[in-house]
């Protein structure tokens, strides 16, 4: 099959609600922790759901023989007099690579954004993702700027350790106070016995202050 025939066999349509789960799982298989740790850390189901809710017109899927071949998720950003188009995610099923899926998805998204007044397109990717860099360069993207991504494991931070220790101590103090407030069974029995004796004694005592007054019948 020629490249033109491959391209024409790809069907591009708007992403639908039933596509959310398949698109998410396809992204999981594409943005792996081994190949692209940065993308893997930021890819989750809320990326798909959020963009589907806010920018459905820029969420497209590609089908070949009624199978999910790829997807593109984008948005637009309004800044002063400029309107930017931003390709946030582009994923292609490994079973359909080198068949023009990515090309057709990007072409359709660019056309749609031009119709909506976008005059400048942005895209970013992991610097180690050489195929993606070459792909977007071929599609006309340039002026490459690399950025450094830094991370910190807060569970190893000094304040995190102090906070955990404080919360543990607070929980222990609360448990101790609850145990102090809870009366023992033996104490309850003594209190009940004393109360019973007082009630019996009081009822048997004569009324010395009013000896001539009898109960009203």
JSON list of C-alpha atoms in Angstrom, two decimals:
[
{"chain": "A", "resi": 1, "resn": "UNK", "atom": "CA", "xyz": [0.00, 0.00, 0.00]},
{"chain": "A", "resi": 2, "resn": "UNK", "atom": "CA", "xyz": [1.39, 3.41, -0.98]},
{"chain": "A", "resi": 3, "resn": "UNK", "atom": "CA", "xyz": [1.83, 6.28, 1.47]},
{"chain": "A", "resi": 4, "resn": "UNK", "atom": "CA", "xyz": [-1.10, 8.13, -0.13]},
{"chain": "A", "resi": 5, "resn": "UNK", "atom": "CA", "xyz": [-3.33, 5.07, 0.26]},
{"chain": "A", "resi": 6, "resn": "UNK", "atom": "CA", "xyz": [-2.22, 4.70, 3.88]},
{"chain": "A", "resi": 7, "resn": "UNK", "atom": "CA", "xyz": [-3.05, 8.34, 4.53]},
{"chain": "A", "resi": 8, "resn": "UNK", "atom": "CA", "xyz": [-6.48, 8.08, 2.91]},
{"chain": "A", "resi": 9, "resn": "UNK", "atom": "CA", "xyz": [-7.37, 4.93, 4.90]},
{"chain": "A", "resi": 10, "resn": "UNK", "atom": "CA", "xyz": [-7.12, 6.90, 8.17]},
{"chain": "A", "resi": 11, "resn": "UNK", "atom": "CA", "xyz": [-10.41, 8.24, 9.53]},
{"chain": "A", "resi": 12, "resn": "UNK", "atom": "CA", "xyz": [-10.15, 11.30, 11.81]},
{"chain": "A", "resi": 13, "resn": "UNK", "atom": "CA", "xyz": [-13.06, 12.25, 14.05]},
{"chain": "A", "resi": 14, "resn": "UNK", "atom": "CA", "xyz": [-13.84, 14.08, 17.28]},
{"chain": "A", "resi": 15, "resn": "UNK", "atom": "CA", "xyz": [-13.09, 12.13, 20.44]},
{"chain": "A", "resi": 16, "resn": "UNK", "atom": "CA", "xyz": [-16.25, 10.84, 22.14]},
{"chain": "A", "resi": 17, "resn": "UNK", "atom": "CA", "xyz": [-16.91, 9.90, 25.74]},
{"chain": "A", "resi": 18, "resn": "UNK", "atom": "CA", "xyz": [-16.49, 6.20, 24.93]},
{"chain": "A", "resi": 19, "resn": "UNK", "atom": "CA", "xyz": [-12.98, 6.97, 23.63]},
{"chain": "A", "resi": 20, "resn": "UNK", "atom": "CA", "xyz": [-11.70, 8.32, 26.95]},
{"chain": "A", "resi": 21, "resn": "UNK", "atom": "CA", "xyz": [-10.66, 4.96, 28.41]},
{"chain": "A", "resi": 22, "resn": "UNK", "atom": "CA", "xyz": [-9.08, 3.58, 25.18]},
{"chain": "A", "resi": 23, "resn": "UNK", "atom": "CA", "xyz": [-7.19, 6.85, 24.63]},
{"chain": "A", "resi": 24, "resn": "UNK", "atom": "CA", "xyz": [-5.91, 6.81, 28.21]},
{"chain": "A", "resi": 25, "resn": "UNK", "atom": "CA", "xyz": [-4.70, 3.21, 27.93]},
{"chain": "A", "resi": 26, "resn": "UNK", "atom": "CA", "xyz": [-3.07, 3.90, 24.57]},
{"chain": "A", "resi": 27, "resn": "UNK", "atom": "CA", "xyz": [-1.23, 6.81, 26.19]},
{"chain": "A", "resi": 28, "resn": "UNK", "atom": "CA", "xyz": [-0.08, 4.49, 28.96]},
{"chain": "A", "resi": 29, "resn": "UNK", "atom": "CA", "xyz": [1.50, 2.20, 26.38]},
{"chain": "A", "resi": 30, "resn": "UNK", "atom": "CA", "xyz": [3.12, 5.10, 24.50]},
{"chain": "A", "resi": 31, "resn": "UNK", "atom": "CA", "xyz": [4.37, 7.31, 27.34]},
{"chain": "A", "resi": 32, "resn": "UNK", "atom": "CA", "xyz": [6.23, 4.69, 29.36]},
{"chain": "A", "resi": 33, "resn": "UNK", "atom": "CA", "xyz": [8.47, 5.33, 32.36]},
{"chain": "A", "resi": 34, "resn": "UNK", "atom": "CA", "xyz": [11.39, 3.57, 30.67]},
{"chain": "A", "resi": 35, "resn": "UNK", "atom": "CA", "xyz": [11.37, 5.64, 27.51]},
{"chain": "A", "resi": 36, "resn": "UNK", "atom": "CA", "xyz": [9.92, 8.97, 28.62]},
{"chain": "A", "resi": 37, "resn": "UNK", "atom": "CA", "xyz": [9.91, 9.37, 32.43]},
{"chain": "A", "resi": 38, "resn": "UNK", "atom": "CA", "xyz": [8.79, 13.02, 32.28]},
{"chain": "A", "resi": 39, "resn": "UNK", "atom": "CA", "xyz": [5.77, 12.26, 30.09]},
{"chain": "A", "resi": 40, "resn": "UNK", "atom": "CA", "xyz": [4.95, 9.15, 32.12]},
{"chain": "A", "resi": 41, "resn": "UNK", "atom": "CA", "xyz": [4.82, 11.20, 35.34]},
{"chain": "A", "resi": 42, "resn": "UNK", "atom": "CA", "xyz": [2.40, 13.75, 33.89]},
{"chain": "A", "resi": 43, "resn": "UNK", "atom": "CA", "xyz": [0.13, 11.42, 31.90]},
{"chain": "A", "resi": 44, "resn": "UNK", "atom": "CA", "xyz": [-3.00, 10.31, 33.73]},
{"chain": "A", "resi": 45, "resn": "UNK", "atom": "CA", "xyz": [-6.72, 9.85, 33.09]},
{"chain": "A", "resi": 46, "resn": "UNK", "atom": "CA", "xyz": [-7.48, 13.43, 34.14]},
{"chain": "A", "resi": 47, "resn": "UNK", "atom": "CA", "xyz": [-5.40, 14.71, 31.22]},
{"chain": "A", "resi": 48, "resn": "UNK", "atom": "CA", "xyz": [-7.86, 13.04, 28.87]},
{"chain": "A", "resi": 49, "resn": "UNK", "atom": "CA", "xyz": [-11.01, 13.83, 30.87]},
{"chain": "A", "resi": 50, "resn": "UNK", "atom": "CA", "xyz": [-10.03, 17.44, 31.53]},
{"chain": "A", "resi": 51, "resn": "UNK", "atom": "CA", "xyz": [-9.24, 18.27, 27.91]},
{"chain": "A", "resi": 52, "resn": "UNK", "atom": "CA", "xyz": [-12.32, 16.43, 26.69]},
{"chain": "A", "resi": 53, "resn": "UNK", "atom": "CA", "xyz": [-14.45, 18.62, 29.00]},
{"chain": "A", "resi": 54, "resn": "UNK", "atom": "CA", "xyz": [-12.75, 21.95, 28.24]},
{"chain": "A", "resi": 55, "resn": "UNK", "atom": "CA", "xyz": [-11.56, 21.59, 24.62]},
{"chain": "A", "resi": 56, "resn": "UNK", "atom": "CA", "xyz": [-13.55, 18.80, 22.94]},
{"chain": "A", "resi": 57, "resn": "UNK", "atom": "CA", "xyz": [-13.12, 20.39, 19.49]},
{"chain": "A", "resi": 58, "resn": "UNK", "atom": "CA", "xyz": [-9.34, 19.92, 19.81]},
{"chain": "A", "resi": 59, "resn": "UNK", "atom": "CA", "xyz": [-9.47, 16.30, 20.96]},
{"chain": "A", "resi": 60, "resn": "UNK", "atom": "CA", "xyz": [-9.27, 14.06, 17.91]},
{"chain": "A", "resi": 61, "resn": "UNK", "atom": "CA", "xyz": [-8.83, 10.34, 17.36]},
{"chain": "A", "resi": 62, "resn": "UNK", "atom": "CA", "xyz": [-7.65, 8.40, 14.33]},
{"chain": "A", "resi": 63, "resn": "UNK", "atom": "CA", "xyz": [-9.16, 5.09, 13.27]},
{"chain": "A", "resi": 64, "resn": "UNK", "atom": "CA", "xyz": [-7.95, 2.45, 10.84]},
{"chain": "A", "resi": 65, "resn": "UNK", "atom": "CA", "xyz": [-10.32, -0.43, 10.14]},
{"chain": "A", "resi": 66, "resn": "UNK", "atom": "CA", "xyz": [-12.42, 0.76, 13.12]},
{"chain": "A", "resi": 67, "resn": "UNK", "atom": "CA", "xyz": [-9.45, 0.41, 15.48]},
{"chain": "A", "resi": 68, "resn": "UNK", "atom": "CA", "xyz": [-7.97, 3.24, 17.54]},
{"chain": "A", "resi": 69, "resn": "UNK", "atom": "CA", "xyz": [-4.78, 4.17, 15.72]},
{"chain": "A", "resi": 70, "resn": "UNK", "atom": "CA", "xyz": [-3.89, 7.37, 17.53]},
{"chain": "A", "resi": 71, "resn": "UNK", "atom": "CA", "xyz": [-5.04, 10.57, 19.18]},
{"chain": "A", "resi": 72, "resn": "UNK", "atom": "CA", "xyz": [-4.15, 14.22, 19.54]},
{"chain": "A", "resi": 73, "resn": "UNK", "atom": "CA", "xyz": [-5.21, 16.48, 22.42]},
{"chain": "A", "resi": 74, "resn": "UNK", "atom": "CA", "xyz": [-4.81, 20.24, 22.14]},
{"chain": "A", "resi": 75, "resn": "UNK", "atom": "CA", "xyz": [-6.01, 23.58, 23.41]},
{"chain": "A", "resi": 76, "resn": "UNK", "atom": "CA", "xyz": [-5.80, 27.27, 22.59]},
{"chain": "A", "resi": 77, "resn": "UNK", "atom": "CA", "xyz": [-4.26, 30.00, 24.72]},
{"chain": "A", "resi": 78, "resn": "UNK", "atom": "CA", "xyz": [-5.30, 33.63, 24.39]},
{"chain": "A", "resi": 79, "resn": "UNK", "atom": "CA", "xyz": [-2.57, 36.17, 25.18]},
{"chain": "A", "resi": 80, "resn": "UNK", "atom": "CA", "xyz": [-3.27, 39.83, 24.47]},
{"chain": "A", "resi": 81, "resn": "UNK", "atom": "CA", "xyz": [-3.68, 40.08, 20.67]},
{"chain": "A", "resi": 82, "resn": "UNK", "atom": "CA", "xyz": [-2.25, 36.60, 19.99]},
{"chain": "A", "resi": 83, "resn": "UNK", "atom": "CA", "xyz": [-4.08, 33.29, 19.99]},
{"chain": "A", "resi": 84, "resn": "UNK", "atom": "CA", "xyz": [-1.81, 30.29, 20.40]},
{"chain": "A", "resi": 85, "resn": "UNK", "atom": "CA", "xyz": [-2.58, 26.71, 19.50]},
{"chain": "A", "resi": 86, "resn": "UNK", "atom": "CA", "xyz": [-0.96, 24.13, 21.76]},
{"chain": "A", "resi": 87, "resn": "UNK", "atom": "CA", "xyz": [-0.55, 20.44, 20.97]},
{"chain": "A", "resi": 88, "resn": "UNK", "atom": "CA", "xyz": [-0.40, 18.88, 24.42]},
{"chain": "A", "resi": 89, "resn": "UNK", "atom": "CA", "xyz": [-0.49, 15.15, 23.63]},
{"chain": "A", "resi": 90, "resn": "UNK", "atom": "CA", "xyz": [0.04, 13.13, 20.47]},
{"chain": "A", "resi": 91, "resn": "UNK", "atom": "CA", "xyz": [0.06, 9.34, 20.60]},
{"chain": "A", "resi": 92, "resn": "UNK", "atom": "CA", "xyz": [0.12, 6.70, 17.88]},
{"chain": "A", "resi": 93, "resn": "UNK", "atom": "CA", "xyz": [-0.60, 3.01, 18.35]},
{"chain": "A", "resi": 94, "resn": "UNK", "atom": "CA", "xyz": [2.57, 1.00, 17.71]},
{"chain": "A", "resi": 95, "resn": "UNK", "atom": "CA", "xyz": [0.58, -1.30, 15.41]},
{"chain": "A", "resi": 96, "resn": "UNK", "atom": "CA", "xyz": [-0.13, 1.63, 13.08]},
{"chain": "A", "resi": 97, "resn": "UNK", "atom": "CA", "xyz": [3.14, 3.54, 13.04]},
{"chain": "A", "resi": 98, "resn": "UNK", "atom": "CA", "xyz": [4.69, 4.72, 9.76]},
{"chain": "A", "resi": 99, "resn": "UNK", "atom": "CA", "xyz": [1.28, 4.92, 8.16]},
{"chain": "A", "resi": 100, "resn": "UNK", "atom": "CA", "xyz": [0.76, 8.67, 8.44]},
{"chain": "A", "resi": 101, "resn": "UNK", "atom": "CA", "xyz": [-1.45, 8.60, 11.54]},
{"chain": "A", "resi": 102, "resn": "UNK", "atom": "CA", "xyz": [0.45, 11.35, 13.35]},
{"chain": "A", "resi": 103, "resn": "UNK", "atom": "CA", "xyz": [0.59, 13.44, 10.18]},
{"chain": "A", "resi": 104, "resn": "UNK", "atom": "CA", "xyz": [-3.13, 13.30, 9.58]},
{"chain": "A", "resi": 105, "resn": "UNK", "atom": "CA", "xyz": [-3.99, 14.04, 13.23]},
{"chain": "A", "resi": 106, "resn": "UNK", "atom": "CA", "xyz": [-1.74, 17.11, 13.33]},
{"chain": "A", "resi": 107, "resn": "UNK", "atom": "CA", "xyz": [-2.90, 18.31, 9.90]},
{"chain": "A", "resi": 108, "resn": "UNK", "atom": "CA", "xyz": [-6.55, 18.12, 10.95]},
{"chain": "A", "resi": 109, "resn": "UNK", "atom": "CA", "xyz": [-5.89, 19.86, 14.27]},
{"chain": "A", "resi": 110, "resn": "UNK", "atom": "CA", "xyz": [-3.92, 22.65, 12.58]},
{"chain": "A", "resi": 111, "resn": "UNK", "atom": "CA", "xyz": [-6.73, 23.18, 10.05]},
{"chain": "A", "resi": 112, "resn": "UNK", "atom": "CA", "xyz": [-9.29, 23.39, 12.83]},
{"chain": "A", "resi": 113, "resn": "UNK", "atom": "CA", "xyz": [-7.22, 25.87, 14.82]},
{"chain": "A", "resi": 114, "resn": "UNK", "atom": "CA", "xyz": [-6.63, 28.08, 11.78]},
{"chain": "A", "resi": 115, "resn": "UNK", "atom": "CA", "xyz": [-10.41, 28.19, 11.29]},
{"chain": "A", "resi": 116, "resn": "UNK", "atom": "CA", "xyz": [-10.73, 29.31, 14.95]},
{"chain": "A", "resi": 117, "resn": "UNK", "atom": "CA", "xyz": [-8.31, 32.21, 14.53]},
{"chain": "A", "resi": 118, "resn": "UNK", "atom": "CA", "xyz": [-5.07, 30.60, 15.77]},
{"chain": "A", "resi": 119, "resn": "UNK", "atom": "CA", "xyz": [-1.99, 32.09, 14.15]},
{"chain": "A", "resi": 120, "resn": "UNK", "atom": "CA", "xyz": [0.81, 30.48, 16.16]},
{"chain": "A", "resi": 121, "resn": "UNK", "atom": "CA", "xyz": [1.31, 26.85, 17.14]},
{"chain": "A", "resi": 122, "resn": "UNK", "atom": "CA", "xyz": [3.26, 25.42, 20.09]},
{"chain": "A", "resi": 123, "resn": "UNK", "atom": "CA", "xyz": [4.31, 21.90, 20.96]},
{"chain": "A", "resi": 124, "resn": "UNK", "atom": "CA", "xyz": [6.76, 20.45, 23.46]},
{"chain": "A", "resi": 125, "resn": "UNK", "atom": "CA", "xyz": [8.20, 17.00, 24.03]},
{"chain": "A", "resi": 126, "resn": "UNK", "atom": "CA", "xyz": [10.86, 15.17, 25.99]},
{"chain": "A", "resi": 127, "resn": "UNK", "atom": "CA", "xyz": [14.29, 16.11, 24.54]},
{"chain": "A", "resi": 128, "resn": "UNK", "atom": "CA", "xyz": [15.15, 12.41, 24.54]},
{"chain": "A", "resi": 129, "resn": "UNK", "atom": "CA", "xyz": [12.17, 11.68, 22.30]},
{"chain": "A", "resi": 130, "resn": "UNK", "atom": "CA", "xyz": [14.17, 11.99, 19.09]},
{"chain": "A", "resi": 131, "resn": "UNK", "atom": "CA", "xyz": [11.43, 10.58, 16.80]},
{"chain": "A", "resi": 132, "resn": "UNK", "atom": "CA", "xyz": [8.97, 13.21, 18.08]},
{"chain": "A", "resi": 133, "resn": "UNK", "atom": "CA", "xyz": [11.49, 16.03, 17.62]},
{"chain": "A", "resi": 134, "resn": "UNK", "atom": "CA", "xyz": [12.15, 14.90, 14.04]},
{"chain": "A", "resi": 135, "resn": "UNK", "atom": "CA", "xyz": [8.45, 14.50, 13.36]},
{"chain": "A", "resi": 136, "resn": "UNK", "atom": "CA", "xyz": [7.48, 18.00, 14.50]},
{"chain": "A", "resi": 137, "resn": "UNK", "atom": "CA", "xyz": [10.47, 19.51, 12.71]},
{"chain": "A", "resi": 138, "resn": "UNK", "atom": "CA", "xyz": [9.27, 17.85, 9.50]},
{"chain": "A", "resi": 139, "resn": "UNK", "atom": "CA", "xyz": [5.78, 19.25, 10.13]},
{"chain": "A", "resi": 140, "resn": "UNK", "atom": "CA", "xyz": [7.20, 22.79, 10.16]},
{"chain": "A", "resi": 141, "resn": "UNK", "atom": "CA", "xyz": [7.80, 23.39, 13.87]},
{"chain": "A", "resi": 142, "resn": "UNK", "atom": "CA", "xyz": [11.11, 25.05, 14.70]},
{"chain": "A", "resi": 143, "resn": "UNK", "atom": "CA", "xyz": [12.86, 27.51, 16.98]},
{"chain": "A", "resi": 144, "resn": "UNK", "atom": "CA", "xyz": [13.69, 24.71, 19.42]},
{"chain": "A", "resi": 145, "resn": "UNK", "atom": "CA", "xyz": [14.14, 25.65, 23.08]},
{"chain": "A", "resi": 146, "resn": "UNK", "atom": "CA", "xyz": [15.15, 23.03, 25.61]},
{"chain": "A", "resi": 147, "resn": "UNK", "atom": "CA", "xyz": [14.06, 23.32, 29.20]},
{"chain": "A", "resi": 148, "resn": "UNK", "atom": "CA", "xyz": [15.31, 21.62, 32.33]},
{"chain": "A", "resi": 149, "resn": "UNK", "atom": "CA", "xyz": [12.83, 19.61, 34.38]},
{"chain": "A", "resi": 150, "resn": "UNK", "atom": "CA", "xyz": [13.74, 19.24, 38.06]},
{"chain": "A", "resi": 151, "resn": "UNK", "atom": "CA", "xyz": [11.95, 17.20, 40.70]},
{"chain": "A", "resi": 152, "resn": "UNK", "atom": "CA", "xyz": [12.08, 16.69, 44.46]},
{"chain": "A", "resi": 153, "resn": "UNK", "atom": "CA", "xyz": [10.86, 13.76, 46.57]},
{"chain": "A", "resi": 154, "resn": "UNK", "atom": "CA", "xyz": [9.12, 15.58, 49.44]},
{"chain": "A", "resi": 155, "resn": "UNK", "atom": "CA", "xyz": [8.91, 12.43, 51.56]},
{"chain": "A", "resi": 156, "resn": "UNK", "atom": "CA", "xyz": [12.65, 12.87, 52.13]},
{"chain": "A", "resi": 157, "resn": "UNK", "atom": "CA", "xyz": [12.35, 16.54, 53.12]},
{"chain": "A", "resi": 158, "resn": "UNK", "atom": "CA", "xyz": [13.20, 17.48, 56.72]},
{"chain": "A", "resi": 159, "resn": "UNK", "atom": "CA", "xyz": [9.86, 19.23, 57.27]},
{"chain": "A", "resi": 160, "resn": "UNK", "atom": "CA", "xyz": [7.97, 16.18, 56.01]},
{"chain": "A", "resi": 161, "resn": "UNK", "atom": "CA", "xyz": [9.64, 14.05, 58.71]},
{"chain": "A", "resi": 162, "resn": "UNK", "atom": "CA", "xyz": [8.78, 16.58, 61.43]},
{"chain": "A", "resi": 163, "resn": "UNK", "atom": "CA", "xyz": [5.17, 16.79, 60.22]},
{"chain": "A", "resi": 164, "resn": "UNK", "atom": "CA", "xyz": [4.76, 13.01, 60.28]},
{"chain": "A", "resi": 165, "resn": "UNK", "atom": "CA", "xyz": [6.26, 12.85, 63.81]},
{"chain": "A", "resi": 166, "resn": "UNK", "atom": "CA", "xyz": [3.92, 15.64, 64.99]},
{"chain": "A", "resi": 167, "resn": "UNK", "atom": "CA", "xyz": [0.83, 13.93, 63.53]},
{"chain": "A", "resi": 168, "resn": "UNK", "atom": "CA", "xyz": [1.85, 10.64, 65.15]},
{"chain": "A", "resi": 169, "resn": "UNK", "atom": "CA", "xyz": [2.31, 12.29, 68.55]},
{"chain": "A", "resi": 170, "resn": "UNK", "atom": "CA", "xyz": [-1.04, 14.08, 68.21]},
{"chain": "A", "resi": 171, "resn": "UNK", "atom": "CA", "xyz": [-2.79, 10.80, 67.43]},
{"chain": "A", "resi": 172, "resn": "UNK", "atom": "CA", "xyz": [-1.15, 9.13, 70.43]},
{"chain": "A", "resi": 173, "resn": "UNK", "atom": "CA", "xyz": [-2.20, 11.99, 72.76]},
{"chain": "A", "resi": 174, "resn": "UNK", "atom": "CA", "xyz": [-5.77, 11.80, 71.52]},
{"chain": "A", "resi": 175, "resn": "UNK", "atom": "CA", "xyz": [-5.84, 8.04, 72.09]},
{"chain": "A", "resi": 176, "resn": "UNK", "atom": "CA", "xyz": [-4.46, 8.52, 75.63]},
{"chain": "A", "resi": 177, "resn": "UNK", "atom": "CA", "xyz": [-7.10, 11.14, 76.47]},
{"chain": "A", "resi": 178, "resn": "UNK", "atom": "CA", "xyz": [-9.88, 8.87, 75.24]},
{"chain": "A", "resi": 179, "resn": "UNK", "atom": "CA", "xyz": [-8.61, 6.05, 77.43]},
{"chain": "A", "resi": 180, "resn": "UNK", "atom": "CA", "xyz": [-8.54, 8.39, 80.49]},
{"chain": "A", "resi": 181, "resn": "UNK", "atom": "CA", "xyz": [-12.12, 9.50, 79.93]},
{"chain": "A", "resi": 182, "resn": "UNK", "atom": "CA", "xyz": [-13.45, 5.98, 79.53]},
{"chain": "A", "resi": 183, "resn": "UNK", "atom": "CA", "xyz": [-14.51, 4.66, 83.06]},
{"chain": "A", "resi": 184, "resn": "UNK", "atom": "CA", "xyz": [-13.61, 1.12, 83.97]},
{"chain": "A", "resi": 185, "resn": "UNK", "atom": "CA", "xyz": [-16.31, -1.51, 84.60]},
{"chain": "A", "resi": 186, "resn": "UNK", "atom": "CA", "xyz": [-15.28, -1.78, 88.25]},
{"chain": "A", "resi": 187, "resn": "UNK", "atom": "CA", "xyz": [-15.67, 1.96, 88.80]},
{"chain": "A", "resi": 188, "resn": "UNK", "atom": "CA", "xyz": [-19.13, 1.91, 87.27]},
{"chain": "A", "resi": 189, "resn": "UNK", "atom": "CA", "xyz": [-20.22, -0.90, 89.55]},
{"chain": "A", "resi": 190, "resn": "UNK", "atom": "CA", "xyz": [-19.08, 1.00, 92.69]},
{"chain": "A", "resi": 191, "resn": "UNK", "atom": "CA", "xyz": [-20.86, 4.19, 91.58]},
{"chain": "A", "resi": 192, "resn": "UNK", "atom": "CA", "xyz": [-24.09, 2.30, 90.92]},
{"chain": "A", "resi": 193, "resn": "UNK", "atom": "CA", "xyz": [-23.93, 0.57, 94.31]},
{"chain": "A", "resi": 194, "resn": "UNK", "atom": "CA", "xyz": [-23.43, 3.88, 96.15]},
{"chain": "A", "resi": 195, "resn": "UNK", "atom": "CA", "xyz": [-26.28, 5.50, 94.26]},
{"chain": "A", "resi": 196, "resn": "UNK", "atom": "CA", "xyz": [-28.62, 2.63, 95.11]},
{"chain": "A", "resi": 197, "resn": "UNK", "atom": "CA", "xyz": [-27.79, 2.84, 98.82]},
{"chain": "A", "resi": 198, "resn": "UNK", "atom": "CA", "xyz": [-28.36, 6.61, 98.88]},
{"chain": "A", "resi": 199, "resn": "UNK", "atom": "CA", "xyz": [-31.77, 6.25, 97.24]},
{"chain": "A", "resi": 200, "resn": "UNK", "atom": "CA", "xyz": [-32.88, 3.52, 99.72]},
{"chain": "A", "resi": 201, "resn": "UNK", "atom": "CA", "xyz": [-31.62, 5.49, 102.73]},
{"chain": "A", "resi": 202, "resn": "UNK", "atom": "CA", "xyz": [-33.30, 8.72, 101.62]},
{"chain": "A", "resi": 203, "resn": "UNK", "atom": "CA", "xyz": [-36.65, 7.01, 101.13]},
{"chain": "A", "resi": 204, "resn": "UNK", "atom": "CA", "xyz": [-36.58, 5.47, 104.63]},
{"chain": "A", "resi": 205, "resn": "UNK", "atom": "CA", "xyz": [-35.77, 8.68, 106.49]},
{"chain": "A", "resi": 206, "resn": "UNK", "atom": "CA", "xyz": [-38.76, 10.42, 108.29]},
{"chain": "A", "resi": 207, "resn": "UNK", "atom": "CA", "xyz": [-39.56, 14.02, 107.53]},
{"chain": "A", "resi": 208, "resn": "UNK", "atom": "CA", "xyz": [-38.38, 15.66, 110.74]},
{"chain": "A", "resi": 209, "resn": "UNK", "atom": "CA", "xyz": [-39.15, 19.16, 109.55]},
{"chain": "A", "resi": 210, "resn": "UNK", "atom": "CA", "xyz": [-42.86, 18.48, 108.95]},
{"chain": "A", "resi": 211, "resn": "UNK", "atom": "CA", "xyz": [-43.91, 15.61, 111.25]},
{"chain": "A", "resi": 212, "resn": "UNK", "atom": "CA", "xyz": [-47.67, 16.37, 111.10]},
{"chain": "A", "resi": 213, "resn": "UNK", "atom": "CA", "xyz": [-47.90, 16.56, 107.31]},
{"chain": "A", "resi": 214, "resn": "UNK", "atom": "CA", "xyz": [-48.96, 13.36, 105.67]},
{"chain": "A", "resi": 215, "resn": "UNK", "atom": "CA", "xyz": [-48.77, 12.57, 101.93]},
{"chain": "A", "resi": 216, "resn": "UNK", "atom": "CA", "xyz": [-51.68, 13.87, 99.84]},
{"chain": "A", "resi": 217, "resn": "UNK", "atom": "CA", "xyz": [-53.74, 10.96, 98.54]}
]
